[in-house]
Every structure is written in C-alpha cells, then in structure tokens.
Coordinates of C-alpha atoms in Angstrom, one line a residue:
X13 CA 130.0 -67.3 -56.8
X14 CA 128.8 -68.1 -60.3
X15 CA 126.2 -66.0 -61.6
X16 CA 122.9 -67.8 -63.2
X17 CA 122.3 -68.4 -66.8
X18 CA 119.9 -65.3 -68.1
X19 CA 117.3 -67.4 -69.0
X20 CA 117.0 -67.8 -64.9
X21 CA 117.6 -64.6 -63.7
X22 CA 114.8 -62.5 -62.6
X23 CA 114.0 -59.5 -64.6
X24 CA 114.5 -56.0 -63.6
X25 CA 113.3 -53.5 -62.1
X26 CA 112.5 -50.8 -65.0
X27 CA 112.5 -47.0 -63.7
X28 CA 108.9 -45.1 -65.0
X29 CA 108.6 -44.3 -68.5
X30 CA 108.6 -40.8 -69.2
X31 CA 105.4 -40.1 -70.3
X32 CA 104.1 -40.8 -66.8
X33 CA 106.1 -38.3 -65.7
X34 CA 104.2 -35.7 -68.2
X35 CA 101.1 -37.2 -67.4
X36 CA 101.4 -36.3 -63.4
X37 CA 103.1 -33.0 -64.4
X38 CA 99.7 -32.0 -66.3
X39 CA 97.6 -33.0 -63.1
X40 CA 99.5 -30.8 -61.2
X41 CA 99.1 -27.8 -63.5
X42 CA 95.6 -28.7 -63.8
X43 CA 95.2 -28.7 -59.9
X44 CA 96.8 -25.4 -59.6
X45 CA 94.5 -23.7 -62.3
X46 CA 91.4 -24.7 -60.5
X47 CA 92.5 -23.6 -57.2
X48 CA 93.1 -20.1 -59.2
X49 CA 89.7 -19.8 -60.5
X50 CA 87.7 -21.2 -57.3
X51 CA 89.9 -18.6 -55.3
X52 CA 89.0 -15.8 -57.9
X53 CA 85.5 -17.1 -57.7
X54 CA 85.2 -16.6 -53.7
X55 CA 86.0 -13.2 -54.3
X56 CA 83.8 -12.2 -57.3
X57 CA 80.6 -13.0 -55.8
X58 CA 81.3 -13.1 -51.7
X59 CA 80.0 -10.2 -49.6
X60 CA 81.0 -6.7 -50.4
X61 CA 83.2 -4.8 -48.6
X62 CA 81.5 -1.4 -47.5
X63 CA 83.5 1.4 -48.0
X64 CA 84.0 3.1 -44.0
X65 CA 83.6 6.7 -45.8
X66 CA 80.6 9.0 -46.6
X67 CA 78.0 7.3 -48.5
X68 CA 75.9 9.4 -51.0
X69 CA 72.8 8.0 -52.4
X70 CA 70.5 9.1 -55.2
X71 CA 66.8 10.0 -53.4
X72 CA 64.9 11.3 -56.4
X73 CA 61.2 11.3 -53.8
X74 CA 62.7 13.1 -51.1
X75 CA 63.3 16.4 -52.6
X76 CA 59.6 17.0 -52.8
X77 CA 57.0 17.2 -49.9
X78 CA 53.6 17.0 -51.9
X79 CA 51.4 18.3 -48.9
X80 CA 53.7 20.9 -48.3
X81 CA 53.3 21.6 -51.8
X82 CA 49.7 21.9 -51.9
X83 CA 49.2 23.8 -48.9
X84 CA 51.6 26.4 -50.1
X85 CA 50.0 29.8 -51.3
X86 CA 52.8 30.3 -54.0
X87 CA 52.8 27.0 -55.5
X88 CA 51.6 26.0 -59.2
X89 CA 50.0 22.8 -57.3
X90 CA 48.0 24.8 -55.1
X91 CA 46.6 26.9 -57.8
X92 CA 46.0 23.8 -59.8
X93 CA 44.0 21.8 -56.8
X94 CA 41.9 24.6 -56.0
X95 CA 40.9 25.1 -59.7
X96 CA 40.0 21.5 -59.8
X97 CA 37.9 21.4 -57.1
X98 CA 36.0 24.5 -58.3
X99 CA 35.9 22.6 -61.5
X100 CA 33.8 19.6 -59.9
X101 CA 31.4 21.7 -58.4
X102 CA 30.6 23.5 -61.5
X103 CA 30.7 20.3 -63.7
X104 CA 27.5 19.1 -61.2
X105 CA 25.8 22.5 -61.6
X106 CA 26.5 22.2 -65.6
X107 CA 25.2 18.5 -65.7
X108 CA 21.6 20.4 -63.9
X109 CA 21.2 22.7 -66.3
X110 CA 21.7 20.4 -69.2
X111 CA 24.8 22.0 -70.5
X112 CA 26.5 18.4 -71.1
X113 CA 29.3 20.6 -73.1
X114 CA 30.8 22.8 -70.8
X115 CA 30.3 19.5 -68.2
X116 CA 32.8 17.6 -70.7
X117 CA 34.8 20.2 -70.9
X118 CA 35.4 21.0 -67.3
X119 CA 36.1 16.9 -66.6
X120 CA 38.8 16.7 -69.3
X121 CA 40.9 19.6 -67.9
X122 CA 39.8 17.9 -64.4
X123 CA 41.9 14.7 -65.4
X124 CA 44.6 16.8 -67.2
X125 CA 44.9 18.6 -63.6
X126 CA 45.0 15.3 -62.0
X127 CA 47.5 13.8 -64.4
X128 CA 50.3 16.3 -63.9
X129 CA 50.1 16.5 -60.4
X130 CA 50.7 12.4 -60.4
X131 CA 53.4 13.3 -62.4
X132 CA 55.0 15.8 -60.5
X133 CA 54.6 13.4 -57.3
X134 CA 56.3 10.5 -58.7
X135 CA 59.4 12.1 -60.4
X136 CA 59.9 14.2 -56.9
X137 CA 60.0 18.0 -58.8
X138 CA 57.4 20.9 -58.3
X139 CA 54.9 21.6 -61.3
X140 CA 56.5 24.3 -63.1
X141 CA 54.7 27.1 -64.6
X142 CA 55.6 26.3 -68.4
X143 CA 53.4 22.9 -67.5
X144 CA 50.4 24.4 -65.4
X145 CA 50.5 27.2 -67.7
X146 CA 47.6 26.0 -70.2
X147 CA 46.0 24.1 -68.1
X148 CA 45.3 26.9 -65.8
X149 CA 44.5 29.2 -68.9
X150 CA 41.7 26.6 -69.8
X151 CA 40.3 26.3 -66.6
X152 CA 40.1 30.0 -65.7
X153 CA 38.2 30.4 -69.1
X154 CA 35.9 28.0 -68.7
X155 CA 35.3 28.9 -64.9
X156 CA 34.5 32.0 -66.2
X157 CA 32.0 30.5 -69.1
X158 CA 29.9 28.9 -66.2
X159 CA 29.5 32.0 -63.8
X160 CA 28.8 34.0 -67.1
X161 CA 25.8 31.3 -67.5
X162 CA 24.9 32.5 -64.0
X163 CA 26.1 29.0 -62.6
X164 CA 27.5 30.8 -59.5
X165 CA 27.5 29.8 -55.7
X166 CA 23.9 31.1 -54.9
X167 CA 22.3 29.3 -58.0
X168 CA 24.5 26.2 -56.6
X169 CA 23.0 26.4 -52.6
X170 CA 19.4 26.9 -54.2
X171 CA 19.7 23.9 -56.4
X172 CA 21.2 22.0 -53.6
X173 CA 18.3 22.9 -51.3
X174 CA 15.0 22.2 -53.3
X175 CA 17.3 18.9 -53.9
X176 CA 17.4 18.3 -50.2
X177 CA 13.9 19.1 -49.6
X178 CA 12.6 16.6 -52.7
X179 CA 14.1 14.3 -51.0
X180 CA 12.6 15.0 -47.4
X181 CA 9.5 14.7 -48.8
X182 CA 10.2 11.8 -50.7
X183 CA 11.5 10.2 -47.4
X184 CA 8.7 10.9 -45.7
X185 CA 6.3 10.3 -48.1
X186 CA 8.2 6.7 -48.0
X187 CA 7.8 6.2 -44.4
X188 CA 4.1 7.0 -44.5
X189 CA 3.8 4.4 -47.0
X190 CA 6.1 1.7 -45.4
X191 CA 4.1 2.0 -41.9
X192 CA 0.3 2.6 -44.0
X193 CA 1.5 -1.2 -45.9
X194 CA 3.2 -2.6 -42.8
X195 CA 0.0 -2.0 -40.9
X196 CA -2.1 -3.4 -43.2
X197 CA 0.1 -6.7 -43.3
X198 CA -0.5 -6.7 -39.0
X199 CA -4.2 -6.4 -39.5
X200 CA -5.1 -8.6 -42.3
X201 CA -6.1 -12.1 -42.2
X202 CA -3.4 -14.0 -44.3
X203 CA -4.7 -16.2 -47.1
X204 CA -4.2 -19.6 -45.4
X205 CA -5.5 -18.5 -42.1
X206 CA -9.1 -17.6 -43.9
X207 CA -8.5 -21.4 -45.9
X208 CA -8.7 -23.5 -42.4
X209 CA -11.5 -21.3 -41.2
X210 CA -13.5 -21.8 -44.3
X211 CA -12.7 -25.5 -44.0
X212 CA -13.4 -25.9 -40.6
X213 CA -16.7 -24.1 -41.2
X214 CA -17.8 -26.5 -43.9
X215 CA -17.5 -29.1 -41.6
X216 CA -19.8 -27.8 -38.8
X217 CA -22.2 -27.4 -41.2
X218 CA -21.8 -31.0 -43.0
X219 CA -21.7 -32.7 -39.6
X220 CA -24.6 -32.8 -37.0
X221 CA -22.4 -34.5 -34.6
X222 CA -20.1 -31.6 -34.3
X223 CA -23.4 -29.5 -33.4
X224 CA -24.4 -31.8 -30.7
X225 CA -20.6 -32.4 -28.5
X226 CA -20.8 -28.4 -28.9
X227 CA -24.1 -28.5 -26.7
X228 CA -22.4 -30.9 -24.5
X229 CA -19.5 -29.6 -23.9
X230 CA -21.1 -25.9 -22.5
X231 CA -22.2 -27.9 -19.7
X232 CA -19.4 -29.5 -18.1
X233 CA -19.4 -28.8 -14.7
X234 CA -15.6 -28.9 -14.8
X235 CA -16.1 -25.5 -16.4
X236 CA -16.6 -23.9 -12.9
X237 CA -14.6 -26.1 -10.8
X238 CA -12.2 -23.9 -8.9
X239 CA -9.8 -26.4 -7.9
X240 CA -9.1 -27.0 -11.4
X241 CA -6.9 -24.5 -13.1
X242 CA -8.5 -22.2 -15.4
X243 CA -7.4 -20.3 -18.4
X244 CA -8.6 -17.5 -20.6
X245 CA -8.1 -16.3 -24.2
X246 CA -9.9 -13.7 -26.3
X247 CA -9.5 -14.1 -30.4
X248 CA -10.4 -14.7 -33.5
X249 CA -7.5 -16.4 -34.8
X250 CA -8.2 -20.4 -34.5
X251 CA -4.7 -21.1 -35.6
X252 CA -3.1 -18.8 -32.7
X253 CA -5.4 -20.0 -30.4
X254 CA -4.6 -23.7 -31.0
X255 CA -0.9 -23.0 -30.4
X256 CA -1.5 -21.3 -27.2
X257 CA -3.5 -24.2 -25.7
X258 CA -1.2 -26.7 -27.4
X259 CA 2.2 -25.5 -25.7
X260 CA 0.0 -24.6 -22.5
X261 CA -0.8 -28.4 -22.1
X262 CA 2.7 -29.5 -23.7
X263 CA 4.6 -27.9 -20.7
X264 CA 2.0 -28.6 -18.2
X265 CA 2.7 -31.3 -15.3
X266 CA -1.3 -32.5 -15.3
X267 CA -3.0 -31.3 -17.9
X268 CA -6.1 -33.2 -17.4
X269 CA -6.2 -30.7 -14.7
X270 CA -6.3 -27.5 -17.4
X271 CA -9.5 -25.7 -18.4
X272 CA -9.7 -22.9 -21.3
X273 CA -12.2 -21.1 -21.5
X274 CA -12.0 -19.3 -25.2
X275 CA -14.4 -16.3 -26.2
X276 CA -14.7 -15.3 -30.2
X277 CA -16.8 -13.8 -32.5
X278 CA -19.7 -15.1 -34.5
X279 CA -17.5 -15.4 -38.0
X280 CA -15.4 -17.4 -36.4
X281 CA -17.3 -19.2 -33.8
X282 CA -18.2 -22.6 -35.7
X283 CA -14.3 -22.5 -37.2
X284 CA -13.0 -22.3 -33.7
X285 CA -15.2 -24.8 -31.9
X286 CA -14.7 -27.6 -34.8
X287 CA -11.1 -27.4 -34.4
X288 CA -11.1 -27.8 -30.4
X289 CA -13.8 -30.7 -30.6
X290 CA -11.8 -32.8 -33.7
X291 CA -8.4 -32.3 -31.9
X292 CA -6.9 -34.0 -28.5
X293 CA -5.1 -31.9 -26.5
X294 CA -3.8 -34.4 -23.8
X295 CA -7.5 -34.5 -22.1
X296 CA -7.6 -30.6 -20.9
X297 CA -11.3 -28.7 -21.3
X298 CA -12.2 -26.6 -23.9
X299 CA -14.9 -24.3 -23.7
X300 CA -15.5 -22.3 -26.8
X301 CA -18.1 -19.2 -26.7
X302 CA -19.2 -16.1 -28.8
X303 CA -19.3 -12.6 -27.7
X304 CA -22.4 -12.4 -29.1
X305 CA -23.7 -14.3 -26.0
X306 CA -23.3 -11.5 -23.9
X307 CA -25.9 -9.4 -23.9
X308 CA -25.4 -7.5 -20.7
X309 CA -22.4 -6.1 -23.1
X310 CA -24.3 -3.1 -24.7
X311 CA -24.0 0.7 -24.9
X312 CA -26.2 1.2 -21.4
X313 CA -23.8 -0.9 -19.9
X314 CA -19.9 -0.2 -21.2
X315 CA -19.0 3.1 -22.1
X316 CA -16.9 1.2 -25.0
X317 CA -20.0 0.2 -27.1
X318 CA -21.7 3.5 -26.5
X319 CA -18.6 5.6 -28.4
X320 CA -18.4 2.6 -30.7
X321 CA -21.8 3.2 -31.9
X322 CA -21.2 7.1 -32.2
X323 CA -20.1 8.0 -35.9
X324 CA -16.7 9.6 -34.6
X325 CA -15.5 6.9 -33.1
X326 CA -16.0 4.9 -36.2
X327 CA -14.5 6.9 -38.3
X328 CA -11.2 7.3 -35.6
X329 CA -10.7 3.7 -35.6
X330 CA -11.7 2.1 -38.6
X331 CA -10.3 4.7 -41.7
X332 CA -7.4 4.3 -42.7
X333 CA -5.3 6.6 -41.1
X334 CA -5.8 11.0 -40.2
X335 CA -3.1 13.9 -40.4
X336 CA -2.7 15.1 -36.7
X337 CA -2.2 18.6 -35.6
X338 CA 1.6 18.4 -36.1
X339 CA 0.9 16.7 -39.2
X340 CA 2.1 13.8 -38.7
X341 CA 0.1 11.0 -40.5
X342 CA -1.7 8.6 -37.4
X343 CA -2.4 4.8 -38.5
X344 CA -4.8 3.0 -35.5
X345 CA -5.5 -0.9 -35.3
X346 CA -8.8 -1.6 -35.3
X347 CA -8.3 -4.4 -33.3
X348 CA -7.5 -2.0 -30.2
X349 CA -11.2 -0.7 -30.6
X350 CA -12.3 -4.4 -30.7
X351 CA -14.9 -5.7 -28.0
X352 CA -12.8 -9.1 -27.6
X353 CA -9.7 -7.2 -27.1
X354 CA -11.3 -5.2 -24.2
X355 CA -13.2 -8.2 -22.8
X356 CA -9.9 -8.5 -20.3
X357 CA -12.3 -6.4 -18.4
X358 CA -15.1 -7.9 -17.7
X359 CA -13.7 -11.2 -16.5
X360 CA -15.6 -11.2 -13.7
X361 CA -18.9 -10.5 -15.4
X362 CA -18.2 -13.6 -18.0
X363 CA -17.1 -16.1 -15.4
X364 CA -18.8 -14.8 -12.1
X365 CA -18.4 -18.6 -10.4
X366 CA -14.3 -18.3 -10.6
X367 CA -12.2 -17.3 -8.2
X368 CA -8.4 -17.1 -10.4
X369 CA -8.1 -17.2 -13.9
X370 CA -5.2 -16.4 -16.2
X371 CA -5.1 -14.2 -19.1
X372 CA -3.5 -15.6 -22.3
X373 CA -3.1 -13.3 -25.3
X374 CA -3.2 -15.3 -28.8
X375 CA 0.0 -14.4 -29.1
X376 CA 1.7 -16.1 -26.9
X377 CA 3.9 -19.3 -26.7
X378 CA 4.1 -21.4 -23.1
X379 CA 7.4 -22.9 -22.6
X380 CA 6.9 -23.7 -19.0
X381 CA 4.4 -25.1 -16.5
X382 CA 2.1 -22.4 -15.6
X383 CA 0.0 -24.0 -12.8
X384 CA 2.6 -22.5 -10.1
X385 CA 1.7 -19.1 -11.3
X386 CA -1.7 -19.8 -9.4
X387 CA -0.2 -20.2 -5.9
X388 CA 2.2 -17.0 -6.3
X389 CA 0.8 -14.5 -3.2
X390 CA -1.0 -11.2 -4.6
X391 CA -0.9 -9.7 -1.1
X392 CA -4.3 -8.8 -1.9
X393 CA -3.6 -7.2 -5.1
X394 CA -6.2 -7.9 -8.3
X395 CA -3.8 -8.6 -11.1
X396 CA -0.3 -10.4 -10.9
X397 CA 2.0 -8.7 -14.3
X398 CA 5.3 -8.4 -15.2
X399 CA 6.6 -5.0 -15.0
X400 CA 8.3 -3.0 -17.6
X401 CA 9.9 -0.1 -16.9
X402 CA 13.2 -1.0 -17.6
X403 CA 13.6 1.1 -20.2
X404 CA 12.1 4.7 -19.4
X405 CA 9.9 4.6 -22.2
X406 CA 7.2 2.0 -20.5
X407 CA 6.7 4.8 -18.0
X408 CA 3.1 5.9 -17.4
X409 CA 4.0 8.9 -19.0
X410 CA 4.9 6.8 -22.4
X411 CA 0.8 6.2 -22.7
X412 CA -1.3 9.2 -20.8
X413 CA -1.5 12.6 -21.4
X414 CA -0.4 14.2 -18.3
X415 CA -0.6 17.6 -19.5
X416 CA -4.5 17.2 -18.9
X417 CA -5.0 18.0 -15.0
X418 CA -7.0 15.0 -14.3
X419 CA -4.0 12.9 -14.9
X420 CA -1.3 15.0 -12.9
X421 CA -3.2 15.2 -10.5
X422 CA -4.1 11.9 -9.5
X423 CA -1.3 9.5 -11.2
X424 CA 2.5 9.6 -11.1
X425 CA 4.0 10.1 -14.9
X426 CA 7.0 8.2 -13.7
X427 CA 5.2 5.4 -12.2
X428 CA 6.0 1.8 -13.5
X429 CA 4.7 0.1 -16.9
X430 CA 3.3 -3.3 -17.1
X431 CA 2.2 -5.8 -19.5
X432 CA -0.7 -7.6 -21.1
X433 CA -0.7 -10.6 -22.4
X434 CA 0.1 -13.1 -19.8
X435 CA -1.7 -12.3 -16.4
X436 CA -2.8 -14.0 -13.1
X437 CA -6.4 -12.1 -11.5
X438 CA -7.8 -12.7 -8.3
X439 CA -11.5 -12.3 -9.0
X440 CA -12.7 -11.9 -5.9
X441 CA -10.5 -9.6 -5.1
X442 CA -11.8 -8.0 -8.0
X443 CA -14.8 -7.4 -7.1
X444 CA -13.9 -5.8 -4.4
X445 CA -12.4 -3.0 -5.6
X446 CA -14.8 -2.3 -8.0
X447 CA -12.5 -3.0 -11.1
X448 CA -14.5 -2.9 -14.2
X449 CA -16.6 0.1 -12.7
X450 CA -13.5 2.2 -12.6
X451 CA -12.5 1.0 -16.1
X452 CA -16.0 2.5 -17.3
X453 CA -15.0 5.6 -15.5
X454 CA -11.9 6.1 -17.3
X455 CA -13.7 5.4 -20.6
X456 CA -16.0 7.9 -19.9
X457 CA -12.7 10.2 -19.4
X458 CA -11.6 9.5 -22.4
X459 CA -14.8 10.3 -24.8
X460 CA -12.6 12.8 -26.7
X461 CA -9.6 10.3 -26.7
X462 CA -7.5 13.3 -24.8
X463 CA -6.3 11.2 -21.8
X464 CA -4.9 8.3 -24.7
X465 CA -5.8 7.4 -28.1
X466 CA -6.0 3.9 -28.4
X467 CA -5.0 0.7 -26.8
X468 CA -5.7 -1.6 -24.0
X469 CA -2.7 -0.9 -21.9
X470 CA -3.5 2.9 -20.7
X471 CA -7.4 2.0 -19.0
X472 CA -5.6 -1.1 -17.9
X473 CA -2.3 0.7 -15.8
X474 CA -5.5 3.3 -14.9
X475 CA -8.1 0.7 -13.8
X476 CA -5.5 -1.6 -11.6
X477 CA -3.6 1.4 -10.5
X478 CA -2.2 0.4 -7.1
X479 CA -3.8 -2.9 -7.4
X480 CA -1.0 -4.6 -9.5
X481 CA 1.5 -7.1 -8.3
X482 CA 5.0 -7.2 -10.2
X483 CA 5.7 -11.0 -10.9
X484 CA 9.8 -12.2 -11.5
X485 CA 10.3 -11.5 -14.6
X486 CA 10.5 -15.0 -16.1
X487 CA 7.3 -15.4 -15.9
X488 CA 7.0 -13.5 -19.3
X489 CA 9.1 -11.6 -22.0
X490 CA 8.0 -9.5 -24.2
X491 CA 8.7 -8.2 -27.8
X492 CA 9.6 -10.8 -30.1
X493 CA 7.1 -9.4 -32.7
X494 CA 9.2 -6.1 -32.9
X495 CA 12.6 -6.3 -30.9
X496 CA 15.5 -8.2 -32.7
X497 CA 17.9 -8.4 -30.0
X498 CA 16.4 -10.7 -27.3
X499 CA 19.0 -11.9 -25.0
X500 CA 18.5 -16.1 -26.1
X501 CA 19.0 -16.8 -22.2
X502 CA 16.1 -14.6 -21.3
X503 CA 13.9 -16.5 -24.1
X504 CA 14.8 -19.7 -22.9
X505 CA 14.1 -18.9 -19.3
X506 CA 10.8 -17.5 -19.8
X507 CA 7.6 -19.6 -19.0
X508 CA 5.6 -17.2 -21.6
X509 CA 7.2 -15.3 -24.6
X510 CA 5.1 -13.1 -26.2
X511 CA 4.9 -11.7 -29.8
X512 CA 3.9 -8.5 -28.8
X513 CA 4.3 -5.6 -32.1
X514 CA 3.1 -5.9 -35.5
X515 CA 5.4 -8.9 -36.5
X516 CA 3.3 -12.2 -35.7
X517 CA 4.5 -15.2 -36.3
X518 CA 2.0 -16.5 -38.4
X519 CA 2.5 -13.3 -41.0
X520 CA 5.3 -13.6 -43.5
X521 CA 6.5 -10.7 -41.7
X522 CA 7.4 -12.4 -38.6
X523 CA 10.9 -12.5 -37.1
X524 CA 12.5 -15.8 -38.4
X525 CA 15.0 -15.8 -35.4
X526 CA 11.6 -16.3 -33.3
X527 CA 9.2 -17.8 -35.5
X528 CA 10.2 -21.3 -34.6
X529 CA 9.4 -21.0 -30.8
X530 CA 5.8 -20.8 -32.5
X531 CA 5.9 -23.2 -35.4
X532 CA 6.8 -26.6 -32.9
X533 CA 3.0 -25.9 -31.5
X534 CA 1.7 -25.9 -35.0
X535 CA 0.1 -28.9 -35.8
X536 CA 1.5 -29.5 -39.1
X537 CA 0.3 -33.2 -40.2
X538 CA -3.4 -31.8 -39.6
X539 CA -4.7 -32.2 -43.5
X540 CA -6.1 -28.7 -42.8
X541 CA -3.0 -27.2 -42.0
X542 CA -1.1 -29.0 -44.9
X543 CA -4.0 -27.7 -47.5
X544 CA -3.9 -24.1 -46.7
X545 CA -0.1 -24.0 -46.6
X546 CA -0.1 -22.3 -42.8
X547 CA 3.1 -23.6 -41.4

C-alpha cells in the first residue's frame, strides 16, 4: 500500500509538553498544603478537650465570709464597724453643739473605716491589724475628745427628746392650724358666690316687674295642692339651690308636676327669688320665702332662739374656736347653730296644709326620679332616711353623751344612725306624735350642751327615735364632701348623692373626682354665672 505524500498526511498526535506536567504538579502541592492548614485550623480553635482529672480553680472571694467577719468578737472588722457607728452618733451630737471640727473630723475617719472594709471585701482577705491599726488609734482618740466635751449617751437621749417634743408641738400646732383654715374655707362665702348675689340683687331693685311676679307667685294655689309633689330646701346659697332644683326637674318624669318650696334669709332673699323668677326650670313651682316671715319662730316658742339670744351660746358658736378640758382645741360651724338649718323641724308649722314633703339639703345632686320616693310605705312612721350604721362609728353613741343618765337610760348607744339631707316626712303623721314638741324638749336638755355639742343630726336621731323608717339604700349616698373612696357603682346607682363634710363642690376645696356630678347642673351660659367665674 503506498503511503501518502506528507503534504497529505494528517498531523500527529503530540504527547503534553512538560511544563503542563509542572503546572498540575504545583496544584497538587498546593491542594495538599491547604488541606494541612484547614485541618490544623479545625483543631486550634474547635471545642476543648476537658481534662477527666481534678480541676483546681483560683476563688479569690470565697476565702472570706464578710458577715461572719463582722459578727466576730475577735475580728479587726468588728472593732472597726462598731467604732464607726459610735462615730455617726457623735458626729450628730457634735454638729448640735456647734463643734463643726470634731464633726469633720469624726466623718473623715468614718469614710477611711468604710474604705478599708470595701477593700478587704473585694480582695477576699481579713483587715489586718497593721491596716486598722491607725484608724482605730484615731477614732478611739477622738471618741474620747467628744465624751470629754460631755457629748455622752445621756446628753444624746436629752437632746433627742426636747427634739421629739418640738416637733410634737409643732405637729400639733400644724394640725390646729390646718383644721382652724380648713374650716374657715367650709364656712366662708367664696368670692364669686357673693358676685351673682350682688348681681342678682341689683336687679330686683332696678326692675319693678321682678317685685310684682314675686307677689304673684306666693299665691299659687298649686303651692298647697297635695296631689302635686312637693319639695323642700333650707339655704342661703342661690347657686346650690339652683343645682338642686335643676337636676330635681332634669331627672324627673313630669316635672310640671314638681313644687319647691325654698326658705332663706333676708340677705339673700331678693338674690334668691330673682334667679328662680328669670330662669325656666321645665315649668315646675317655685316658691321662695324668708325666715324672717315667721314670726311664731321666737324665743317663747323654740328653745333654739331662747339659748341663741343668751350671751353663752353666742360666744360657743360663733368664736372662733375654745380649748376643751382635754385640751384639745374645738372649731364649731356656725351654720349648725343657724335657724335655717334647724327649720327641718318645724315643717309642719311652715307648711300646715301638706300632707308629704321631701327634705332636700343644698348640697345635694338628684340623679334619679324622686316622685316614687312619695308612694314608698312608712308603716306609719314620720320620717323615711337612709340608715348608716354600717360602719360602727354612725352609732347613737358616735353623737350623744351616754355617760349622762338621761341618755342610758332611755336610748340604746348602739342603736342605728341615719342621715339628713335627703328625707321623705309624713306630716300628718307628724303631728301626731307630737314631733317638734319633743325636739324642744330635747333642746331644753341640752341648755349646757352636755347631751351633744352641736349639729342637727343628734335632736334629729332623739326627736324621731322609733319613728324612722330605713329606705334601700340607693335612695341616697353619702360623703362625697369628705370620703375619697366612693365605690363609682354606688354613685351611679344613687337617686341622691350628697356632699355631706367640709368639701363642697362649689369651694376650691371640693373633691375633683366628684365635683362634676355638680357642675352638669350649673348653668354655665347664664351671663351671671360667666361674670363671677362660679363654674
């Protein structure tokens, strides 16, 4: 077979130059240095291997209980903590006496003591005595300085004492104070009270008209109408007054059906009957008198007037306040001594042509209908109140004296409490027992003010003693002018809440968490109301 030219043979195959075999040779070195170092790697920084023996570490803290140290009778510690604290007691007795020296002093080897015993705790080894050495050389002498000035434990219990008693009678003198300024903020008028009343004044005098509806009005026969329902308040507040008739006839079903009958005195007569004949209040009657009317109300008659007139009596209710036997500083309301407060009873007297009424105190707020409260059964009882002896302090014994014989002997001290303030009476049951003749009795009793000192309440449990019927207690809650904690269920139950205590809600003073039950009655567009800055 003949072979091909060269020029058309294929070429060929060439085996690999040797550099490539260098080349892969290098990579391979390469590979196996890397697997070296990763492998070396893995080892350095994986997980250690615990050794299975006996492990000894270095606890430099534990060799060194510091309580155990202190309470120890031998101990440099102990010596040094119980100089210290005799220390601080003289450095208080030094700073008393003025010896600001010997205080220094005393506080500088104070924080030396203080410093080495930090140091002792925290590098784990008992203070030696080469270290408390001069520190307990200093204290000793200057321990020794004080009780040399007569700074000893005696002179320190004296000087403690008159300090306690200073400030006993600094307390008390305090709480004197705080009740003598707190009752004056109860009784006075506030500023912008006395504004609408000397603007409502003015206008009775500027206007005839106002004159002439009053006549008017004091003859409406619905004033007497016993199948209307009739209310009655007793005050000399026109802005109180106003909020008690407003949220009556706000929560009232018919209250063209309502009649108040309102009794004040001659300042504030003219103030009070302007504002009821300028303002609607949804068509009720309004019938505004002065106590000065009554003249049947005089010292032959109430037993009240008589001791008013009498110069002891005056000066018991209307000073400022007297130091008791116990001495114990007494401050009295002159409003308790007030005819209008007391005219509660003489309802009958006032209003002899009505057969149920109920008594409103001016500081109240209706949330509720009250006209049911007229058909709830006495059982032939004269007054229909809430009861409060839920808490044993609104026991009789909480207001009489029942150490006097005349009280033991005829009243139980543990007999149940009951309130003022929002109250149905059956008037002719009324007169049947006689009320207001045994409420001059007990006045009569009480001459010397030895059966109670002041108030309505006590004549009142005395007068209707077994002629009182407890009402559910919805009907009225009590103590929002001194009690903080009201259960907000109670007070939203309640067809009356009553400010009863020295916090009213038309003083500064008043309980905010309350005082807007009593400002939605307020009538705040009233240009009156919006000049004197009273809401």
């Amino acid at each position: 077979m003949r072979r091909r030219a060269p020029e058309f043979r294929r070429p060929a195959r060439r085996r690999l130059s040797d550099w490539i075999w260098w080349l892969l040779g290098i990579f391979v070195v390469a590979g196996l240095g890397l697997f070296v170092v990763h492998h070396h790697q893995q080892e350095r920084f994986g997980p250690p291997i615990r050794d299975k023996g006996p492990v000894t570490e270095d606890t430099p803290h534990g060799s060194l209980n510091v309580t155990l140290e202190l309470l120890s009778s031998t101990s440099f510690a102990r010596q040094l903590a119980d100089q210290m604290t005799l220390a601080k007691a003289y450095v208080v007795i030094a700073k008393e006496h003025s010896n600001l020296q010997l205080a220094w002093e005393l506080s500088s080897q104070i924080r030396n003591c203080q410093r080495l015993l930090s140091q002792a705790a925290v590098r784990g080894k008992p203070v030696t005595q080469e270290e408390a050495h001069s520190i307990v050389s200093r204290l000793a002498q200057l321990i020794y300085n004080a009780q040399d000035s007569h700074y000893d434990i005696s002179t320190a219990i004296t000087t403690l004492k008159n300090h306690a008693v200073a400030l006993e009678d600094r307390a008390n003198a305090a709480t004197a104070q705080s009740a003598a300024f707190g009752q004056l903020a109860a009784e006075a008028m506030p500023k912008s009270l006395h504004c609408l009343n000397i603007k409502l004044t003015e206008e009775w005098f500027g206007d005839p008209i106002l004159r002439k509806l009053g006549d008017e009005h004091r003859n409406s026969p619905r004033l007497v109408d016993n199948n209307l329902y009739h209310f009655c308040i007793f005050s000399d507040n026109v802005l109180a007054t106003s909020v008690v008739v407003n949220s009556t006839v706000s929560n009232a079903e018919h209250p063209q059906q309502l009649v108040f009958h309102v009794v004040t005195d001659e300042v504030n007569y003219r103030s009070m009957l302007t504002w009821f004949l300028r303002n609607d209040f949804k068509g009720c009657t309004i019938e505004v008198r002065r106590i000065e009317e009554f003249s049947w109300l005089n010292a032959s008659y109430s037993p009240l007037v008589k001791q008013l007139l009498e110069g002891r009596a005056q000066a018991y209710y209307f000073t400022d306040g007297s130091v008791d036997q116990n001495g114990e500083t007494n401050f009295r309301n002159a409003k308790f001594a007030s005819l209008l407060n007391h005219l509660r009873f003489y309802i009958p007297q006032i209003y002899p042509l009505l057969e149920k009424v109920v008594l409103l105190d001016d500081d109240v707020v209706v949330q509720k209908d009250l006209t049911p409260l007229f058909s709830v059964e006495l059982h032939g009882n004269v007054i229909g109140a809430v009861e409060t002896c839920l808490e044993a302090f609104h026991r009789f014994y909480k207001y009489l004296n029942f150490s006097n014989p005349l009280m033991s002997s005829k009243f139980d001290p543990q007999a149940c409490g009951w309130a003022f303030g929002m109250n149905i009476f059956d008037l002719i049951a009324w007169k049947k027992a006689n009320v207001t003749a045994l409420y001059h009795y007990w006045q009569e009793q009480n001459a010397d003010r030895m059966l109670w000192k002041t108030g309505t309440l006590p004549p009142g449990l005395l007068a209707f003693y077994g002629l009182m019927e407890p009402l559910d207690r919805r009907w009225h809650v009590l103590g929002l002018g001194y009690d903080l904690d009201i259960d907000d269920r109670l007070i939203e139950s309640a067809a009356v809440v009553h400010y009863s205590g020295n916090l009213k809600p038309w003083l500064k003073l008043a309980i905010s968490r309350y005082q807007h039950l009593w400002n939605r009655y307020v009538n705040s567009t009233h240009p009156y109301i919006k000049e004197c800055n009273t809401h």
